[in-house]
Every structure is written in C-alpha cells, then in structure tokens.
C-alpha cells in the first residue's frame, strides 16, 4: 500500500465555513455533551477509566514530580553515584529570607515569591533545593551539557560558576511568581569581570538561553544589585534605563534606510525615538535586490561603538549583516528631541538613585559579611565556609573571589559563562578530520558510553559520544581524558600518558581504571588534579 | 522583531517575550475558568484547522479532528507548562497526534498537500529541474514519515525553523541540520531514480 498521497492545488476552505464552525459556545456545549456520552457509553469504558485513574495515581506516587522527571531525562548524571548533591533548606515563604550557603553564596528570597501549580501563593514553609557547580569535575558529575547553540553555531561554554535552585512543598515542585525574582549572589573563583554572561538552561527545548550580561563584584565588597530581569522593570511602572537614551540623529537626505520593529524592553535606549529608521553605515552591494526579498528572521544587536547596531537578516543559509545607526526623518525629529530630553532627565535621576541604592546595598551586605565573620569560630557554618575557600580555592586568594549575581526569574539551572575558544577549536577539528578511536584497559576493549576532555585552566568539559568516535579530536592539548563505560566504570588518561598516546591517525588508548575506593567528586578532583 | 517597509519578515511566529507572557496569562486564566479559553480558541482555530486540512482530504473530518484537538487541549490545559514555547506549538503537537491516530485507525495513505511555490522552492534547493512532478513525488515517498513531515512543514507550509523545531520537539539548529540532510538524501534518491 502507498504510504503517502500527494495532491497539488487543493481548494482552500471557505472562510464563512470556518466561521460557522468556529463557535466557542457551541464548542463548549458539545464538549460537555461529549464528556457525558463518554461516561454513560459503556461499563467497559468506565472500568477502563477507573484503571487509567489508578494508573495515573500509581504513576504519580512513584514519580513524585513531573519536573524532576523532565530534568532527569535531560540532565543525566553519567554516574549517578557521583552526582553533586543538593542542600535542602526550609524557609518561611511569607518572610524575607537570606540564606548563607556553605560556599559563601547568598540566596535572597523576598516574601511571597512562590506559587503552586494552580497559581496559589504559598504561605507556609518551602523547601529550597540548591546546589553549585564550580569546576570541570562538578560539571561532569552533574551531567549538565555545556554546549550553546547560537544562530546554528555550537559553542562550548566555559563556566565561572553554575547553580541549580528548585523549590518544593510536600515534595511537589513550586514555581516563582511572575515579577518576584530571587537574587543569588554566587561565589565564583573566576575573577574576570566582564567577559561572562548569564544563561538559563531550558530543559524542554534542551538548550541554554542567554539572559543577560553578567555583573561581578569583588568578594570582600559585595556586589551591586543589578536588576537583570525585565519583568521587574515592567511591574514597577517606572522604566529603569540600563543604557542612556540615544540622542536622535536626523536621517541623511536620499540615503538608503529601512525600518524594523524592535522590542523596546530589550532596547530601552531607542524608546525615545518615534518613526525610527536604520541607516546603513556602508554601501550594500545589490541592496535593491536584497531589499525586495522576504527574510525569515531579523535580529538586532548593539555594536561595540556607541549608538551603532548590527542588523542581521537571515533566510535559510543566506545571511545579510548591516552595520546601521538609528535615525529619524525631519517630520519626527522635533518630537523625538522632546521625548529624548524627558527620557534623558529621567535616566539621570534614575542613575543617581541607583548609585545611592548601590552604596546602601554595599553597606548592608558588607555588614552581613562582617557579622558572619565575627561569629564564633566553632560555628559549623563558618567552618564549612572557611573549608570551602581554603580547600577548593587554594590557587585563588580571597581577593580573587567574586560574586556572580543572578536575578532568578525562573527556578532551574543558571550558569555564568562564556564561549570557550579552546573547546570550540576541538569541535572544528572534529569536523575536519576523520579518525577512529578505540579504548582498552588491561588488554580488553572497553565499551565507552562517554568520553570527556578537561583542560585544567578551563571550567568546562568537552564530551564526545560513541557516534563521534570515528571523528575523534586530537588529544595533545587537553590535560585529562575521562571515559565512562556502559556499566558506569570510570577510566582516565592524563598529562603525558594522554599526550603520548596520540601519534596521529587512528588512535588506541590504553586507559587506567579509576580505583573503586573513589566514591565522590572531591576524590576525583584530587586524582585529576582539578 | 517584525521587519516592515522594504525588507519584510514573513513569519508571524517570531514573538517577543511580552507576547508569550500575555499568551501565558490567557492560558493561566483558562486553566482556572474554561470560558476564558475562548480567546485562545478564536486565535488559533483557523491555524489548527488549516494544519489539519493540509493533511486530511475530507473537510468534514478536518472539522471533527479540529474540534477534537481543542477538546483535548482544554481537558489537558492544567498540565500545560509554558517554558518559553508558544502555545500554538502545543496545539499543533496535539493536532499531529490526532492526525496520526486517524490514519492508524483508517489505514489509508497519508495526504500531503503540495503548495506550488513550496514545490518550486524545494526543486531549487535540490538544485534540480524536475520535469515531472511524479519524479519528486516518488523521491518524497521514499522518505520516512518524520522526514516527510519536516519537508512538508518547511516547504509546503512555509513554516520557520523555530516553529518546526517547537512542534517536532527539536532544537532549532538540529532541525535545520536534519532538513539539510534530508535534502541531501532526496538529491541522492532523485539521481538514483533517474539513472
């Protein structure tokens, strides 16, 4: 039998016919009727229904929450026994709470932040489950992916620290209320201030979503609170300008220009310009032809230079990038200047208020810090905090520790990271070459589930799955190669052993088995010198 | 962002966060009160119906399946979680399942409605001048149903990659990659058929 029938130019449905069927009241009534018919249709269906309900109940009992199930299916720790455990902290939902996590991170929870799956605000206690990932071994053990897809190009991310925060009541997942973000000031040993961004892991779409640029402040003086969440700006009713408004520029007469609709929340600095057009900075070859084309997507990003933007049009593989400046025509110029003056003065006032807020914030947070340090030295929390800093960050002095600030608008996995050129280069290498890798230990071939590469100076891992073992990357640059077999045994090669194994061409690795006595991530870190 | 003036963006799928949030508010309201489902119903009825009619020959059956999709959506609305994906993608997934159920039950060959422009575009992408439709139809028939569904959505329904990815529960770049691979595969099939 033919699987498919192809038909060209079928007559379209008549709009009046569609309108006749699109009657919501009738739909609602017929729905009730259908439901009733189902109930009385037969005893068999009732029994089936009861069985289904019982099944669902049993499923619910054995799978305590759906969210967990989704997370587990996407975030799959390669060796479950080595997964980074979450701390469980009970807080009162109707009180402002600041949690000092054992690493020194601060989690600020405003009162009334949580709601249940029915949208009901939680008023009693909430269990916060929180964990952090600071280095390559933490990342590896967690099973959290480190690749980021941007416009079809895959980048490998390097992390300055990652955390997962979830909330539960009676083992049922809660969610954050819209416009009620939490603030997590997570301690980080990557002091580079400016090159990291904040990403949120979307476990449904299975990708990292860019949220905002990161702000980092020195550890000894706590960070300025930056509101990274646009919802908050909307709710407050007072626009908070992240950037100074752009002074209107008059359009050049007879010059080429085009209009695009942009999100004024994303580009608040353009909000004072009405009738805005974008004027290309350079001549675009074949512009006439291109301007008549229908594009699938258009993106606008700020250029490094002041007041300049990069507008990217895409259609399948075709891409057109235009450096442009926003301009207004003569008709709208006077109005734009008026609006600009109002916005400029509001911006200046807001900036002033924000500086005052920053000083107050630094003051109060420094006070918390001072109080914390002055507590009795036998305080368990203090000891754990000190241990963390002394043990985990021996290479970094305290002055090198910074806080990374997350305005948490959704519960889940948040990452402060940046694309990592080192591992991205390995991806390119894989795309070019083709060579086969095989793995052995004590003469027996190993059936590997995953291979991971680690470069000690970089907080990331690079993973290779069996499908890529025929296009295996060079191994002379990474410091450690870790293999996990299908029966969850760990093997590794590091430094000279790893580098000497790679003689080019097809490569056979004689791996070392990780001792069975090693049962947690910190012992692995010692073994791999991470 | 929606381009206007000379450069135009054809996709109505691209939405701002505010749009998605507004839609989520409608969904939340409908979760509490089925009457509030009216807005969503009116907004998406035509799109869902056209999705179904594209795949089902009989128009009355299309209307029936469309009603079934909205019954199911309303019945399962409480389970719906937004996660940044437009609500329409969820409706199309339900519709796709209903269509599959229909064909499974009736054991008929599945209908693919060919859009002439999409057909020409597909020929261009395959770098082939298909003199007879049946060459390409024969090649298309050699694809599996998921592959053909991707080609159908991309070329004959002219959907953007992002939307296809959401409906098919894929990553956008994986979706692009998959479609390019299918095109390569189609070229090979066409060559084989001709030789």
Short mmCIF file of C-alpha atoms in Angstrom, two decimals, chain A residues 176-184 198 200 210-213 215 225-242 263 265-266 350 354 405-411 414, chain B residues 17-18 21:
data_model
loop_
_atom_site.label_atom_id
_atom_site.label_comp_id
_atom_site.label_asym_id
_atom_site.label_seq_id
_atom_site.Cartn_x
_atom_site.Cartn_y
_atom_site.Cartn_z
CA UNK A 176 8.27 31.58 41.12
CA UNK A 177 5.56 34.18 40.84
CA UNK A 178 5.87 36.42 37.85
CA UNK A 179 7.77 39.60 38.79
CA UNK A 180 9.11 38.11 42.04
CA UNK A 181 12.70 37.15 41.22
CA UNK A 182 15.11 35.72 43.77
CA UNK A 183 18.67 37.01 43.93
CA UNK A 184 21.54 34.58 44.13
CA UNK A 198 24.18 34.74 32.41
CA UNK A 200 19.35 29.75 31.95
CA UNK A 210 21.08 33.79 27.03
CA UNK A 211 19.59 36.02 29.76
CA UNK A 212 21.88 38.97 30.37
CA UNK A 213 25.39 40.27 30.66
CA UNK A 215 27.99 41.79 36.65
CA UNK A 225 22.37 44.54 42.87
CA UNK A 226 21.64 44.75 39.18
CA UNK A 227 18.14 44.08 38.14
CA UNK A 228 18.63 41.72 35.24
CA UNK A 229 15.05 40.71 34.94
CA UNK A 230 12.96 42.79 32.54
CA UNK A 231 9.66 41.71 34.19
CA UNK A 232 10.62 43.78 37.16
CA UNK A 233 11.00 46.88 35.08
CA UNK A 234 7.54 46.30 33.68
CA UNK A 235 5.92 45.70 37.07
CA UNK A 236 7.44 48.67 38.82
CA UNK A 237 5.80 51.01 36.34
CA UNK A 238 8.95 53.08 36.32
CA UNK A 239 11.19 52.24 33.42
CA UNK A 240 14.72 51.58 34.51
CA UNK A 241 17.14 52.50 31.79
CA UNK A 242 20.01 50.08 31.53
CA UNK A 263 11.49 45.21 21.47
CA UNK A 265 12.34 46.40 26.64
CA UNK A 266 15.42 44.96 25.02
CA UNK A 350 17.38 57.09 38.00
CA UNK A 354 20.76 53.74 41.65
CA UNK A 405 24.71 37.92 40.66
CA UNK A 406 21.73 36.06 39.24
CA UNK A 407 18.28 37.65 39.21
CA UNK A 408 16.43 34.34 39.21
CA UNK A 409 13.13 34.78 37.38
CA UNK A 410 12.59 31.03 36.90
CA UNK A 411 13.70 28.12 39.01
CA UNK A 414 21.64 29.05 35.90
CA UNK B 17 8.78 37.75 25.46
CA UNK B 18 5.90 40.12 26.23
CA UNK B 21 3.84 36.25 28.59
#
